[in-house]
Coordinates of C-alpha atoms in Angstrom, one line a residue:
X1 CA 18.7 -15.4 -69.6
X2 CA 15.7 -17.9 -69.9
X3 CA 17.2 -20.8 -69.0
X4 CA 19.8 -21.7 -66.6
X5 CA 21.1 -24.3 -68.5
X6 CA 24.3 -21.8 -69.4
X7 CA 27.8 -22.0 -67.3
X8 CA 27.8 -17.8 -66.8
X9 CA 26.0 -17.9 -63.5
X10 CA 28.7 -20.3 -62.6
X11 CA 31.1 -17.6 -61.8
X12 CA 28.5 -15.3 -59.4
X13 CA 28.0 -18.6 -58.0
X14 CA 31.5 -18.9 -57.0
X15 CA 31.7 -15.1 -56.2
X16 CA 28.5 -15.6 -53.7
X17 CA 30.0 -18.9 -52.3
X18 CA 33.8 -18.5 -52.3
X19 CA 34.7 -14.3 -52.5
X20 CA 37.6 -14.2 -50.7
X21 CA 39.1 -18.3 -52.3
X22 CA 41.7 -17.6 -54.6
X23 CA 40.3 -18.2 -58.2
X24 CA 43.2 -17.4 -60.5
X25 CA 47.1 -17.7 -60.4
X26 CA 48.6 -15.9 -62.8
X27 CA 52.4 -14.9 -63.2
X28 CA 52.3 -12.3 -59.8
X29 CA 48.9 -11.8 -60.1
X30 CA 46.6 -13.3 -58.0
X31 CA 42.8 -12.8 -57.9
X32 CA 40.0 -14.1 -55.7
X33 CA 36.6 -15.2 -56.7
X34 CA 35.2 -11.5 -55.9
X35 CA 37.9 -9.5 -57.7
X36 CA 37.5 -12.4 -60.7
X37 CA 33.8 -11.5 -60.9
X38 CA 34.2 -8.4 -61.0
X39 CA 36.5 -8.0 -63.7
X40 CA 34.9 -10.6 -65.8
X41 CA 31.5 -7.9 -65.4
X42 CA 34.3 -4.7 -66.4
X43 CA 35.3 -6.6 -69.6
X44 CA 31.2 -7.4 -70.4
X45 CA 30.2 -3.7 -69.4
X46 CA 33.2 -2.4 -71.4
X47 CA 32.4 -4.0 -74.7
X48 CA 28.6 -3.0 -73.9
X49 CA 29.7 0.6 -73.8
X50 CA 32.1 0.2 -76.6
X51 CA 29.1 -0.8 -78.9
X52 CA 29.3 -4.5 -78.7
X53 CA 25.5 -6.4 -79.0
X54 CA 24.2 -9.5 -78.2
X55 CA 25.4 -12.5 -80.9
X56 CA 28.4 -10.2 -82.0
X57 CA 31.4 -12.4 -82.0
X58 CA 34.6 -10.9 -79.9
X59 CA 38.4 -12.9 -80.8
X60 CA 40.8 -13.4 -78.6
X61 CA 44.4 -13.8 -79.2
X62 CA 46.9 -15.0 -76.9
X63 CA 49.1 -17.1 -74.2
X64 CA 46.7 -18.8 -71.5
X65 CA 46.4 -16.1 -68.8
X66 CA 43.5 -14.4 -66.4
X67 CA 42.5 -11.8 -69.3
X68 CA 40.8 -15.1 -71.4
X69 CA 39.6 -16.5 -68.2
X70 CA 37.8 -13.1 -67.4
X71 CA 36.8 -13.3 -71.2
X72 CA 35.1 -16.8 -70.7
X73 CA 32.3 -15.1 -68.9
X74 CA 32.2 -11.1 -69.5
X75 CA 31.8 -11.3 -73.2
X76 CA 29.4 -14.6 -72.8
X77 CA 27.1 -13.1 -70.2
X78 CA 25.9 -10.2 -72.2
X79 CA 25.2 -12.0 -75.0
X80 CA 28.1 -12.1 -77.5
X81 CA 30.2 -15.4 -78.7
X82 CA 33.8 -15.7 -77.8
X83 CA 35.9 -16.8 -80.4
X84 CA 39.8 -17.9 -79.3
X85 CA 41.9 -18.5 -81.3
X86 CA 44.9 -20.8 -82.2
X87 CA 48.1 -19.0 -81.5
X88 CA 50.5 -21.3 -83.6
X89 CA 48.9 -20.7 -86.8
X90 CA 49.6 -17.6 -89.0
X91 CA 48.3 -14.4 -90.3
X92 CA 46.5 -15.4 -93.1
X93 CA 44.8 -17.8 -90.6
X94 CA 43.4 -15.4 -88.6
X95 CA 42.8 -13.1 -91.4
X96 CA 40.4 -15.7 -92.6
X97 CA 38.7 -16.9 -89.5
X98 CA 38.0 -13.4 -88.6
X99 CA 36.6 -12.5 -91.9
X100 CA 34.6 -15.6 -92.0
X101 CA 33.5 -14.9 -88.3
X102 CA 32.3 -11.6 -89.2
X103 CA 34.1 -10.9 -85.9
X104 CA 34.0 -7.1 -84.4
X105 CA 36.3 -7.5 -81.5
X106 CA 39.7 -8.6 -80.8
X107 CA 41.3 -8.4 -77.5
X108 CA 45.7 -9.4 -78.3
X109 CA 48.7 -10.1 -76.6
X110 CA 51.7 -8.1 -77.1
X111 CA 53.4 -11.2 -78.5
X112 CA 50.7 -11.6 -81.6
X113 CA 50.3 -7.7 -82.4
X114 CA 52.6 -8.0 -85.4
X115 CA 50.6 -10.6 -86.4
X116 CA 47.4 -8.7 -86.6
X117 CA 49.4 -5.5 -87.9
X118 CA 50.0 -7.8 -91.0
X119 CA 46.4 -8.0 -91.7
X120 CA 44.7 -5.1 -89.9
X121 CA 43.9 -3.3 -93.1
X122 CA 42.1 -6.2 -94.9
X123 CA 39.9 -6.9 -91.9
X124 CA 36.6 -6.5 -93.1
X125 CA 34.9 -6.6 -89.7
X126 CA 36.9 -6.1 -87.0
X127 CA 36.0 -2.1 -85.5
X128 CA 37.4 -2.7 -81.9
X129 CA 41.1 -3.7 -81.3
X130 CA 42.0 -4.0 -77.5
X131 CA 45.8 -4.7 -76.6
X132 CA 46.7 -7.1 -73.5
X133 CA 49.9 -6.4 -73.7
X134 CA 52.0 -4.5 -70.6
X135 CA 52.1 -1.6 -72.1
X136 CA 49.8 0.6 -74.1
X137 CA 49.5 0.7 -77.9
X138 CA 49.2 3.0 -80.2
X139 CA 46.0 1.8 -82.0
X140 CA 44.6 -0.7 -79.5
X141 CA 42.9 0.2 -76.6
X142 CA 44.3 -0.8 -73.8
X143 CA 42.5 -3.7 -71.4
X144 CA 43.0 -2.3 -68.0
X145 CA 42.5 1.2 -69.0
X146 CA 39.4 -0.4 -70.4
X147 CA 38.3 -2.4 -67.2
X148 CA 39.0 0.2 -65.1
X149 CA 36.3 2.7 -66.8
X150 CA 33.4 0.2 -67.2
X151 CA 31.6 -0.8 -63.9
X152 CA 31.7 -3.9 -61.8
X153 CA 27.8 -4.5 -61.6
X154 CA 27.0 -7.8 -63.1
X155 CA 24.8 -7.8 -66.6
X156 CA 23.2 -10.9 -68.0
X157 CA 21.3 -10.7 -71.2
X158 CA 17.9 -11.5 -70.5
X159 CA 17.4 -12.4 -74.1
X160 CA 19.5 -15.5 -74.4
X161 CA 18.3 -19.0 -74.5
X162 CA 20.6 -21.8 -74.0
X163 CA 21.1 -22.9 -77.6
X164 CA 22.0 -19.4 -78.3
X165 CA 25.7 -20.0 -79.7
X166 CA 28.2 -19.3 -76.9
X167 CA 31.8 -19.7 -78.6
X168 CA 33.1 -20.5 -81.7
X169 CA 36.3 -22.3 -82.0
X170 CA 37.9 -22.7 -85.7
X171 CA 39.4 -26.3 -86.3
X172 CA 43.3 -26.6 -87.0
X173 CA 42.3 -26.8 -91.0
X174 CA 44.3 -29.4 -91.8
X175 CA 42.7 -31.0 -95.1
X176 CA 41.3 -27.4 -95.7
X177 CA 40.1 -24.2 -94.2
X178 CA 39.3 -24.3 -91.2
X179 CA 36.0 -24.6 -89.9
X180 CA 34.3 -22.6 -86.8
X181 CA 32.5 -25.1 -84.2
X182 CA 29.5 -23.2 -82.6
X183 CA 28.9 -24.6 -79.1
X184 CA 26.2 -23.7 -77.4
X185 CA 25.4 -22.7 -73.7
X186 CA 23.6 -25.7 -73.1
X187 CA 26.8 -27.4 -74.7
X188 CA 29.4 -25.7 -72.7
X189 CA 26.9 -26.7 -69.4
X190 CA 26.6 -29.8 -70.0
X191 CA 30.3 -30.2 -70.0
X192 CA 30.9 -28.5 -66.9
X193 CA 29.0 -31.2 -65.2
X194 CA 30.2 -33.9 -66.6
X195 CA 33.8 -33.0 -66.1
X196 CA 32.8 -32.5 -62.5
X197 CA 31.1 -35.9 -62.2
X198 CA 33.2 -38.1 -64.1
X199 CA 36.5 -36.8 -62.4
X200 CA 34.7 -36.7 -58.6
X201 CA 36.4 -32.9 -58.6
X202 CA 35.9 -30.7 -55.1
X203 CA 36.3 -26.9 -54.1
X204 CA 39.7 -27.7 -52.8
X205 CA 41.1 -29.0 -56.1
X206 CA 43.5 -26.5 -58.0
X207 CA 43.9 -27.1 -61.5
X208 CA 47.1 -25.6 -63.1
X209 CA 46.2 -24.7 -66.8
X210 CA 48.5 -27.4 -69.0
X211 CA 46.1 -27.4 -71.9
X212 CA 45.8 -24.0 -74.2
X213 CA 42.5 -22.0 -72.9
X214 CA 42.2 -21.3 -76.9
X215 CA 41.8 -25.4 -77.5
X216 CA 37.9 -25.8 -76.4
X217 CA 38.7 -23.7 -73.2
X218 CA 40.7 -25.7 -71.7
X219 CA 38.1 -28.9 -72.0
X220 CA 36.1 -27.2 -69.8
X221 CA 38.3 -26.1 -67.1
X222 CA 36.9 -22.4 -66.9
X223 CA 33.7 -23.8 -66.2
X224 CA 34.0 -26.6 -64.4
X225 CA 36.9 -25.3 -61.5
X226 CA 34.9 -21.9 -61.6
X227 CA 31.5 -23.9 -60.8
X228 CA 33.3 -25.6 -57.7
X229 CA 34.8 -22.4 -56.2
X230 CA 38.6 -24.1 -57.0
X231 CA 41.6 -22.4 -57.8
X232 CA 42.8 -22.0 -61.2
X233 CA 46.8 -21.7 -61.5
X234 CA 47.9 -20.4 -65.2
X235 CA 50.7 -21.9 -67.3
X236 CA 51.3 -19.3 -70.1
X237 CA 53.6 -21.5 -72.2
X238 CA 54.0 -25.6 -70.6
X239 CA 57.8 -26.0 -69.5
X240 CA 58.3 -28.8 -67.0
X241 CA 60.3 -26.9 -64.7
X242 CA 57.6 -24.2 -64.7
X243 CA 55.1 -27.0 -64.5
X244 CA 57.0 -28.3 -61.2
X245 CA 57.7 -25.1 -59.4
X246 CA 53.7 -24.0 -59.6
X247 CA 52.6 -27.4 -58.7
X248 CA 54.7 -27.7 -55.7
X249 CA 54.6 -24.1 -55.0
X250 CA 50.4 -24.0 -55.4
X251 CA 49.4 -27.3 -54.3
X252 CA 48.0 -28.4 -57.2
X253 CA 45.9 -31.5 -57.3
X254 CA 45.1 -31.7 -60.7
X255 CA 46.3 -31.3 -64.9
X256 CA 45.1 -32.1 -67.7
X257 CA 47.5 -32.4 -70.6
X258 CA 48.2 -34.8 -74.3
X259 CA 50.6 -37.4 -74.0
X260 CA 53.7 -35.4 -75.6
X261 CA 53.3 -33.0 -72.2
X262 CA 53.6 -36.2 -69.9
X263 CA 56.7 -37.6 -72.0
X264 CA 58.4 -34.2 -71.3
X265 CA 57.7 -34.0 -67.9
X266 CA 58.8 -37.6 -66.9
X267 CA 62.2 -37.1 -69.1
X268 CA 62.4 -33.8 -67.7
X269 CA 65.8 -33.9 -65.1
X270 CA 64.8 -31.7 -62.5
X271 CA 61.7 -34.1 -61.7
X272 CA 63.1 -35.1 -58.7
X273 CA 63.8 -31.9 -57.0
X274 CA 60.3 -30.8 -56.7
X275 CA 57.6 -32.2 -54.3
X276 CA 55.0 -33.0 -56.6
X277 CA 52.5 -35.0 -53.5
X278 CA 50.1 -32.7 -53.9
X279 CA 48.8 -33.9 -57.8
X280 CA 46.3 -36.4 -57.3
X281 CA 44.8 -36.5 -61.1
X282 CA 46.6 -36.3 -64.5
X283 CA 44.0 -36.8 -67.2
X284 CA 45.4 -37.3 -70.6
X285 CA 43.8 -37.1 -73.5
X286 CA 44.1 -35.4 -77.3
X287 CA 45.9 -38.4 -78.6
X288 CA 46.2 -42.1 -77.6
X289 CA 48.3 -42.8 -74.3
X290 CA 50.7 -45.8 -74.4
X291 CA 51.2 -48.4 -71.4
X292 CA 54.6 -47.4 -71.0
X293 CA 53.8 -43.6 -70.4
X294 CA 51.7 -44.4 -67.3
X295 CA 54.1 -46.8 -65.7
X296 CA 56.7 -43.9 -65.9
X297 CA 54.5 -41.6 -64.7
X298 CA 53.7 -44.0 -61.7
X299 CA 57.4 -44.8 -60.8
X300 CA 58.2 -41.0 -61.2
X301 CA 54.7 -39.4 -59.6
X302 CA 53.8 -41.5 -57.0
X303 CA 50.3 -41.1 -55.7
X304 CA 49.3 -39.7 -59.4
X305 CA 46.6 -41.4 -60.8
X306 CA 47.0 -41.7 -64.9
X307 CA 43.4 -40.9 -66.7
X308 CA 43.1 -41.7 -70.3
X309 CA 40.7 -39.1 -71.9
X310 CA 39.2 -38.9 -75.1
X311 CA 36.9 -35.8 -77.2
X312 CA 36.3 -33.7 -79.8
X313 CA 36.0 -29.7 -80.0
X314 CA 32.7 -31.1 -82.1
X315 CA 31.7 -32.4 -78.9
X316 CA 31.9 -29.5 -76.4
X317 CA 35.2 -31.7 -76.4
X318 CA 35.4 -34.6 -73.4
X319 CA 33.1 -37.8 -74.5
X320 CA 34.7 -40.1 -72.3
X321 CA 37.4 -40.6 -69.6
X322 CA 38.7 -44.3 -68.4
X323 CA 38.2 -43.9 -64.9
X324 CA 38.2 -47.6 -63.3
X325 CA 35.8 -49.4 -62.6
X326 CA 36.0 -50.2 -58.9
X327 CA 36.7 -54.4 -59.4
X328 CA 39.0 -53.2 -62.2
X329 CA 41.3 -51.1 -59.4
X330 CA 43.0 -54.1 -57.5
X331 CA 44.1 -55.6 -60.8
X332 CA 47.5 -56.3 -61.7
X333 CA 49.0 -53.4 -62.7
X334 CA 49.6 -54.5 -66.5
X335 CA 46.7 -55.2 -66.6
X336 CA 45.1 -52.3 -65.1
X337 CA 47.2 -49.9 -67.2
X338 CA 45.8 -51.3 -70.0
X339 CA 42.4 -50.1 -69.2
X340 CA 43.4 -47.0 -68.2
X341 CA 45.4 -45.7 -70.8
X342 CA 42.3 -46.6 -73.0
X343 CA 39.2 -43.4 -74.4
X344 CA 37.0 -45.0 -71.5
X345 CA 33.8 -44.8 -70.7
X346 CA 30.7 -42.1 -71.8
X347 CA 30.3 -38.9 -70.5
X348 CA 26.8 -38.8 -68.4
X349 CA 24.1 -37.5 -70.9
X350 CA 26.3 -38.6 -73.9
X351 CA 24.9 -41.9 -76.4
X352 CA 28.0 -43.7 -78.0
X353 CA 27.7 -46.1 -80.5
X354 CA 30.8 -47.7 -82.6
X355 CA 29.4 -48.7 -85.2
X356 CA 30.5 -50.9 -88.8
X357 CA 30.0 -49.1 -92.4
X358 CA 26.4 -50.0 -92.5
X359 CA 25.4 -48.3 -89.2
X360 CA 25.1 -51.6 -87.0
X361 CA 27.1 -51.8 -83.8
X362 CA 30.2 -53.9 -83.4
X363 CA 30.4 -56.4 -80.8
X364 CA 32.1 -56.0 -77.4
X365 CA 35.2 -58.1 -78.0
X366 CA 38.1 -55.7 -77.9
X367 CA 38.9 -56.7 -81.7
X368 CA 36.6 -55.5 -84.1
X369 CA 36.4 -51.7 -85.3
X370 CA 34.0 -49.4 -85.9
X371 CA 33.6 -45.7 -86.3
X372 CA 32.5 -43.7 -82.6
X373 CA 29.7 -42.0 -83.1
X374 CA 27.6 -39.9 -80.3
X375 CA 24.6 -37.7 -79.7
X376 CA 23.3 -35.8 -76.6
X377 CA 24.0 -32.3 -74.6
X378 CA 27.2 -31.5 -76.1
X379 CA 27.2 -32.2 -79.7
X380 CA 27.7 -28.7 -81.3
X381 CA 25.4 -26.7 -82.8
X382 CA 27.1 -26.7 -86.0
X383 CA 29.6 -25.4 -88.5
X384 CA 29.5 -21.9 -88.1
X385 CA 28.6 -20.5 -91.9
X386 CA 28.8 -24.2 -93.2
X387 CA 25.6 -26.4 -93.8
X388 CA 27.3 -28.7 -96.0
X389 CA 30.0 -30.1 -93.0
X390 CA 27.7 -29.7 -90.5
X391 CA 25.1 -32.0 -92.4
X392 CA 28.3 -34.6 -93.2
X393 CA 29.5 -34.3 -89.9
X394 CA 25.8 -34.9 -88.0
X395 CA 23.6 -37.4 -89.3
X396 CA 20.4 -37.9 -88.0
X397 CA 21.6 -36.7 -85.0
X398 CA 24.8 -38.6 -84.5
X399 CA 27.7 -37.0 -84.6
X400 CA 30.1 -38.9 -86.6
X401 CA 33.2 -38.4 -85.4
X402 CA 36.3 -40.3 -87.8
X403 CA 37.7 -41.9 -85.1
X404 CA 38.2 -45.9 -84.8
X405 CA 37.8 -48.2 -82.0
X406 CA 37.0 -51.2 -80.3
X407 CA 34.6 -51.6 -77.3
X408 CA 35.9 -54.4 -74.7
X409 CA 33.3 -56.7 -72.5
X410 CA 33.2 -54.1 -69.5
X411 CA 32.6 -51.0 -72.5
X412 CA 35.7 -49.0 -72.2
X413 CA 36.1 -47.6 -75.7
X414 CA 39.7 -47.5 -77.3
X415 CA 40.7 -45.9 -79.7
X416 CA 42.7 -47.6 -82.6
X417 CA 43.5 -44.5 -85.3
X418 CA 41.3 -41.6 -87.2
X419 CA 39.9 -42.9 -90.2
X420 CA 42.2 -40.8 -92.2
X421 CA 45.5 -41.8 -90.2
X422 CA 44.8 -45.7 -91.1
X423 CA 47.1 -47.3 -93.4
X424 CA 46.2 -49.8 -95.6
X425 CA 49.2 -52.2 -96.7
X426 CA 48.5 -55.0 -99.2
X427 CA 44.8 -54.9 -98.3
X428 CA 45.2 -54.5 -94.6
X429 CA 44.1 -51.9 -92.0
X430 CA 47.0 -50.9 -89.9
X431 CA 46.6 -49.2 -86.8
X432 CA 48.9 -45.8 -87.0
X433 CA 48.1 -45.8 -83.3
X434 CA 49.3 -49.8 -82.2
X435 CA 52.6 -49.4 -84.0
X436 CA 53.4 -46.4 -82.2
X437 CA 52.7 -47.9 -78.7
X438 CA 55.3 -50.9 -79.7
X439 CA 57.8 -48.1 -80.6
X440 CA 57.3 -46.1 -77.2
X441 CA 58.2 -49.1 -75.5
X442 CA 61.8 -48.9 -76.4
X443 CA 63.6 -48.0 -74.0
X444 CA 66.0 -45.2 -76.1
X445 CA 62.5 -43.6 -77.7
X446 CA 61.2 -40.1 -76.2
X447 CA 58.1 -40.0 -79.2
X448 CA 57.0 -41.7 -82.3
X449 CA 55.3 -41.5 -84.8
X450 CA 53.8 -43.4 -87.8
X451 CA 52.4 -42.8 -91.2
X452 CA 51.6 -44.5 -94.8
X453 CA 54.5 -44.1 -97.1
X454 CA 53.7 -44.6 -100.8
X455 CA 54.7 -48.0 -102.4
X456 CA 54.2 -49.1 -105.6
X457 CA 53.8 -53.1 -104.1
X458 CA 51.6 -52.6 -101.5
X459 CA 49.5 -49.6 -102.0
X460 CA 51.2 -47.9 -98.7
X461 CA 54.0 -49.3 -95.9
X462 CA 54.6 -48.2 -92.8
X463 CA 57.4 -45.5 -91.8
X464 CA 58.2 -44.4 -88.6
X465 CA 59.3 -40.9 -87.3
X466 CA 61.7 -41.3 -83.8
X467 CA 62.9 -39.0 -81.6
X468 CA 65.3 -40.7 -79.1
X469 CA 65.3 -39.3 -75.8
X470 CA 68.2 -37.1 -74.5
X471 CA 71.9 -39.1 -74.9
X472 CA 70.3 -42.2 -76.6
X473 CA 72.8 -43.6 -79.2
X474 CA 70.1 -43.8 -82.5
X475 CA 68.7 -47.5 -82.9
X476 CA 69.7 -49.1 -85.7
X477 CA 66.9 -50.0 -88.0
X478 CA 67.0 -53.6 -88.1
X479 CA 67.4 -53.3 -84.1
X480 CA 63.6 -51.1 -83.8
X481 CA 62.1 -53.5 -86.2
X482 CA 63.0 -56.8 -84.5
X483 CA 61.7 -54.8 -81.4
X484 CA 58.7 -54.1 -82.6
X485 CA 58.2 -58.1 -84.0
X486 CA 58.4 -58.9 -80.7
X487 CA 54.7 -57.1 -80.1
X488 CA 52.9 -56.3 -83.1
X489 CA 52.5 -58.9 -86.5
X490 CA 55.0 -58.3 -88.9
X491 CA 53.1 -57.1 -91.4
X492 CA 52.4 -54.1 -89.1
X493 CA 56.3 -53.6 -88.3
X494 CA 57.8 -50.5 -89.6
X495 CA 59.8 -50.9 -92.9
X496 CA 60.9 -47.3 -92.9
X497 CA 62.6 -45.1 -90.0
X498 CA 63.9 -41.9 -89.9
X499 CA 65.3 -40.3 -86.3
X500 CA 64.5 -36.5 -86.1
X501 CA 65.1 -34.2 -83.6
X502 CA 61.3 -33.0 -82.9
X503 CA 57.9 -34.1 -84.4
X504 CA 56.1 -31.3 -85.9
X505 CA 53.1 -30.4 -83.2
X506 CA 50.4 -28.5 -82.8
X507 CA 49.1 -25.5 -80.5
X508 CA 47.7 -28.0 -78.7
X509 CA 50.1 -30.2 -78.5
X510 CA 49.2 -33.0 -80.6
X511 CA 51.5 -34.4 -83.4
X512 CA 51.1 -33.0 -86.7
X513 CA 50.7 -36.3 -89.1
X514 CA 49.7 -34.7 -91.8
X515 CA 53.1 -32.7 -92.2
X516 CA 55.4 -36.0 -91.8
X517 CA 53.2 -37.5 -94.7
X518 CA 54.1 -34.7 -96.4
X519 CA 57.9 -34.8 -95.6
X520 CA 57.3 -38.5 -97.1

């Protein structure tokens, strides 16, 4: 390659380094730097023999596990783009983003074969299907099999440059088709680094894989833990009682997960009959974090430190984390939780603006809003196949990205809702986001969450969506509304509530507004 700025010597690195320090926990499985870089050169040597070239794009589909961390760097480091995809959506998805992809590759889990039955025949690219699963498939090629014929002698493309697209992830689609993000290797770099920095992260740490490897790998985690020579410990499918056997059992020192992951964890029973001393770091991101989630998680993890988190898959994803500054750490604890649940401060190498409709920047108060907007080493290259987005999404070299916030006196960054998720009642904005964080404060709510319900009088009102947490008698609504008075202006209080059993989420994890506005 012509540059170094790229994350695939990051693993050879660690191989040259660390060969015999356990890289990956998976299942039974368990792989050291040396076997890991050598199986992540099989897989690149096998789709070399198997006719794949340099820019072609290779899919995966599938449960976090070692195959997609091998995949991270085999199918990068000879050339091709790695394309993950989201294992929650459906057939017709994938039919689509593989189509639009123009991918040629597809490496499956046994769990998602039917899925890509369904479709097989109107694939228009696809030539090489390559099964994960435990045993083999008629039709797929099998992955071992196909490891164990290629060779373990490391290949780099020397023909790469490091805006060469790396990976492509395909947003969730939500007000439409999806659309692919093309990050770079210089993107993907970039992010490694400042993951690293911003999080002070060390060769001991062992990160146990919370997040989806398929959501913006992992926020970096591939490269960032495999730079450092730590351990990665997989979690195919997040369970709490999975999560608090590995971490005790492992030693883990670090997760990163979205605040519907903590909520489960610190209402999960069996928290108390693990030793969880060894987590050092949870950093939370994907959606806003409330005070009272990191005061539970401080009474219930001791020795945990909560880090608010923020990003985009447009930017490579991470743009800032709310690490403290050190005269912020002594502070009350109110009053530092309420800097630390906040987006925080910029990535190193990342410009952030919050800026009013004309383009000016708002002033550092905490109260007024403005739209974030960034530029620098991780802003995608682009909508893959899309000019039209990419030019609304990146103007003049800002990436624009639809969220709202304020920016206090010491520049943390907070996030108050996504442009599309504000409601407007009677002429005023109302933070989806502040309403919620009222509501989680009650004692008998596990989740919340808040949307604009059509009303002939005000334009919209609010309406809340509560699941109560295990043996809670439901609230009643006149109880939840006086609550909420207590902490937000009334004209912000809910004037709707309706108790389900689950919000609607994501792969990812994150709450699905778009399908409780349609519910209505």
């Amino acid at each position: 390659m012509k540059s170094s700025s790229s994350p695939i010597r990051f693993l050879k690195r660690a191989a040259d380094l660390y060969p015999d320090q356990t890289a990956i926990v998976c299942g039974e499985e368990r792989f050291t730097y040396k076997e890991y870089f050598e199986r992540a050169n099989r897989l690149g040597n096998a789709l070399l023999n198997l006719g794949i070239q340099r820019k072609d794009r290779v899919a995966f589909l599938g449960y976090n596990c070692h195959c997609l961390l091998e995949a991270y760097y085999g199918v990068v480091q000879i050339g091709a783009v790695l394309m993950p995809m989201n294992i929650r959506l459906g057939s017709e998805d994938f039919l689509f983003m593989l189509n639009h992809a123009e991918a040629k590759a597809i490496i499956v889990q046994n769990d998602f074969l039917p899925l890509i039955d369904n479709i097989r025949d109107r694939l228009e690219t696809v030539e090489i299907f390559v099964s994960a699963a435990p045993n083999k498939v008629d039709g797929y090629l099998d992955y071992e099999d196909v490891l164990q014929d290629a060779s373990p002698e490391y290949y780099i493309d020397a023909e790469m440059q490091e805006n060469d697209v790396a990976e492509i992830f395909y947003t969730s689609g939500t007000t439409g088709k999806p659309k692919g993000v093309m990050l770079s290797h210089r993107n993907l770099f970039a992010n490694a680094l400042n993951f690293i920095i911003s999080l002070e992260l060390k060769s001991t740490d062992v990160l146990i894989h919370t997040i989806p490897l398929f959501h913006v790998n992992g926020w970096g985690t591939p490269h960032s833990i495999t730079y450092l020579g730590g351990t990665h410990v997989i979690i195919p499918k997040f369970e709490p009682e999975l999560f608090f056997q590995l971490v005790e059992k492992e030693k883990v020192t670090i997760s990163c997960m979205v605040p519907t992951m903590v909520t489960s964890l610190i209402n999960a029973s069996q928290i108390s009959n693990f030793d969880l001393s060894s987590l050092k770091k949870m950093v939370v991101g994907g959606a806003a974090s409330h005070p009272s989630l990191l005061e539970q998680v401080e009474e219930k993890m001791p020795g945990c430190t909560y880090i608010g988190s923020y990003g985009q898959t447009e930017a490579t994803p991470v743009i800032t984390n709310s690490t403290l500054k050190t005269h912020l750490l002594d502070r009350d604890p109110a009053e530092r939780h309420l800097w630390q649940v906040k987006a925080g401060l910029p990535m190193p190498g990342l410009e952030l603006r919050v800026v009013d409709e004309n383009g000016n920047e708002i002033l550092h108060n905490g109260e007024d809003t403005g739209e974030v907007i960034v530029r620098g080493e991780t802003v995608m290259l682009g909508y893959w196949r899309d000019p039209e987005a990419t030019a609304a999404a990146i103007r003049d070299g800002w990436l624009h990205t639809g969220d709202v916030a304020t920016v206090d006196s010491e520049g943390y960054i907070k996030i108050v809702d996504r442009k599309k998720d504000i409601i407007i009642s009677g002429g005023e904005n109302i933070s989806s986001i502040e309403v919620e964080t009222a509501i989680y404060a009650h004692p008998s709510v596990l989740e919340a969450a808040v949307v604009g319900y059509p009303d002939d009088q005000w334009g919209e009102i609010v309406k809340a969506f509560v699941v109560l947490k295990p043996g809670a008698s439901p609230v009643p609504a006149d109880e939840l509304f006086a609550f909420c008075r207590e902490r937000i202006a009334r004209f912000k209080v809910p004037r709707i509530v309706e108790y389900i059993g689950a919000l609607p989420k994501s792969g990812t994890g994150k709450i699905m507004k778009q399908v409780l506005k349609q519910r209505g």
